mmCIF file of C-alpha atoms in Angstrom:
data_model
loop_
_atom_site.group_PDB
_atom_site.id
_atom_site.type_symbol
_atom_site.label_atom_id
_atom_site.label_comp_id
_atom_site.label_asym_id
_atom_site.label_seq_id
_atom_site.Cartn_x
_atom_site.Cartn_y
_atom_site.Cartn_z
ATOM 1 C CA MET A 1 46.109 102.475 -67.312
ATOM 2 C CA GLN A 2 42.577 102.410 -65.923
ATOM 3 C CA THR A 3 39.767 102.437 -68.492
ATOM 4 C CA LYS A 4 37.213 105.200 -67.982
ATOM 5 C CA THR A 5 33.580 104.273 -68.451
ATOM 6 C CA PHE A 6 31.040 106.426 -70.252
ATOM 7 C CA ASN A 7 27.356 105.959 -70.955
ATOM 8 C CA GLN A 8 26.236 105.449 -74.567
ATOM 9 C CA THR A 9 25.406 109.129 -75.113
ATOM 10 C CA GLU A 10 28.833 110.253 -73.895
ATOM 11 C CA THR A 11 30.585 107.592 -75.967
ATOM 12 C CA ASP A 12 28.657 108.661 -79.066
ATOM 13 C CA ARG A 13 29.591 112.301 -78.460
ATOM 14 C CA ILE A 14 33.295 111.458 -77.996
ATOM 15 C CA ILE A 15 33.291 109.478 -81.252
ATOM 16 C CA GLU A 16 31.515 112.331 -83.018
ATOM 17 C CA MET A 17 34.017 114.874 -81.705
ATOM 18 C CA ALA A 18 36.934 112.647 -82.694
ATOM 19 C CA TRP A 19 35.625 112.395 -86.286
ATOM 20 C CA GLU A 20 35.132 116.169 -86.593
ATOM 21 C CA ASP A 21 38.072 117.822 -88.326
ATOM 22 C CA ARG A 22 37.974 121.056 -86.361
ATOM 23 C CA THR A 23 37.528 119.552 -82.899
ATOM 24 C CA PRO A 24 40.970 119.180 -81.309
ATOM 25 C CA PHE A 25 41.880 116.415 -78.900
ATOM 26 C CA GLU A 26 42.251 119.144 -76.263
ATOM 27 C CA ALA A 27 38.492 119.846 -76.495
ATOM 28 C CA ILE A 28 37.753 116.167 -75.862
ATOM 29 C CA ASN A 29 40.166 116.249 -72.937
ATOM 30 C CA PHE A 30 38.518 119.388 -71.549
ATOM 31 C CA GLN A 31 34.975 118.021 -71.837
ATOM 32 C CA PHE A 32 35.496 114.332 -70.992
ATOM 33 C CA ASN A 33 38.927 114.260 -69.310
ATOM 34 C CA LEU A 34 40.269 111.886 -71.982
ATOM 35 C CA LYS A 35 43.831 112.314 -73.203
ATOM 36 C CA GLU A 36 44.632 111.768 -76.875
ATOM 37 C CA GLN A 37 45.894 108.213 -76.297
ATOM 38 C CA GLU A 38 42.770 107.343 -74.278
ATOM 39 C CA THR A 39 40.601 108.725 -77.079
ATOM 40 C CA ILE A 40 42.469 106.542 -79.568
ATOM 41 C CA GLU A 41 41.914 103.501 -77.334
ATOM 42 C CA LEU A 42 38.193 104.303 -77.027
ATOM 43 C CA MET A 43 37.925 104.632 -80.808
ATOM 44 C CA ARG A 44 39.758 101.321 -81.296
ATOM 45 C CA ARG A 45 37.384 99.630 -78.826
ATOM 46 C CA GLU A 46 34.126 101.139 -80.149
ATOM 47 C CA LEU A 47 34.630 101.267 -83.921
ATOM 48 C CA LYS A 48 34.781 98.446 -86.400
ATOM 49 C CA PRO A 49 38.402 97.640 -87.354
ATOM 50 C CA GLN A 50 38.130 99.181 -90.846
ATOM 51 C CA SER A 51 36.411 102.308 -89.474
ATOM 52 C CA PHE A 52 39.164 102.710 -86.914
ATOM 53 C CA LYS A 53 41.860 102.403 -89.594
ATOM 54 C CA ARG A 54 40.067 104.987 -91.735
ATOM 55 C CA TRP A 55 39.771 107.369 -88.772
ATOM 56 C CA ARG A 56 43.459 106.960 -87.783
ATOM 57 C CA LYS A 57 44.572 107.616 -91.345
ATOM 58 C CA ARG A 58 42.368 110.726 -91.421
ATOM 59 C CA VAL A 59 43.542 112.310 -88.150
ATOM 60 C CA GLN A 60 47.201 111.330 -88.167
ATOM 61 C CA GLY A 61 49.268 114.447 -88.726
ATOM 62 C CA ARG A 62 46.185 116.652 -89.127
ATOM 63 C CA SER A 63 47.031 120.077 -87.744
ATOM 64 C CA THR A 64 43.417 120.910 -86.852
ATOM 65 C CA LYS A 65 43.283 118.058 -84.307
ATOM 66 C CA HIS A 66 45.973 119.699 -82.146
ATOM 67 C CA LEU A 67 45.703 123.226 -80.775
ATOM 68 C CA MET A 68 49.459 123.785 -80.869
ATOM 69 C CA LEU A 69 49.623 122.976 -84.608
ATOM 70 C CA ARG A 70 46.659 125.130 -85.635
ATOM 71 C CA SER A 71 47.014 128.437 -87.364
ATOM 72 C CA GLU A 72 46.092 131.426 -85.233
ATOM 73 C CA THR A 73 43.189 132.317 -87.529
ATOM 74 C CA MET A 74 41.348 129.073 -86.724
ATOM 75 C CA ASN A 75 39.631 129.697 -83.422
ATOM 76 C CA ARG A 76 36.439 127.630 -83.795
ATOM 77 C CA PHE A 77 35.765 123.946 -83.163
ATOM 78 C CA LYS A 78 33.293 123.648 -86.026
ATOM 79 C CA CYS A 79 32.549 125.110 -89.398
ATOM 80 C CA ASP A 80 30.386 128.241 -89.282
ATOM 81 C CA ARG A 81 28.032 126.590 -91.809
ATOM 82 C CA GLN A 82 27.528 123.481 -89.668
ATOM 83 C CA ARG A 83 24.132 123.103 -88.048
ATOM 84 C CA GLN A 84 23.828 123.244 -84.294
ATOM 85 C CA ILE A 85 24.073 119.875 -82.588
ATOM 86 C CA SER A 86 21.922 119.215 -79.546
ATOM 87 C CA ALA A 87 21.462 115.915 -77.711
ATOM 88 C CA ASN A 88 23.546 114.213 -80.419
ATOM 89 C CA LYS A 89 20.971 115.013 -83.122
ATOM 90 C CA ILE A 90 21.137 117.739 -85.712
ATOM 91 C CA SER A 91 18.426 120.237 -84.920
ATOM 92 C CA LYS A 92 16.076 121.469 -87.604
ATOM 93 C CA ARG A 93 16.039 125.138 -88.466
#
């Protein structure tokens, strides 16, 4: 499999999206053309070993990370109370 290359901003955004509970792998695939397995490989490569283990334990079997497993009432990628994210920084209100 060929490794895709991303700049630091894109890599940071992929990692951020992967950590978010409500952002499914399909959203990462849509935005960055990374399949779930490629996202896992990127996380393994970019995170510290313990951080990667913590992330894998968190997302494994989580229904919100897969569109097909989600309930029909969940139609957002983020919590409605979450602040808007722009340029990888949380904007002030």
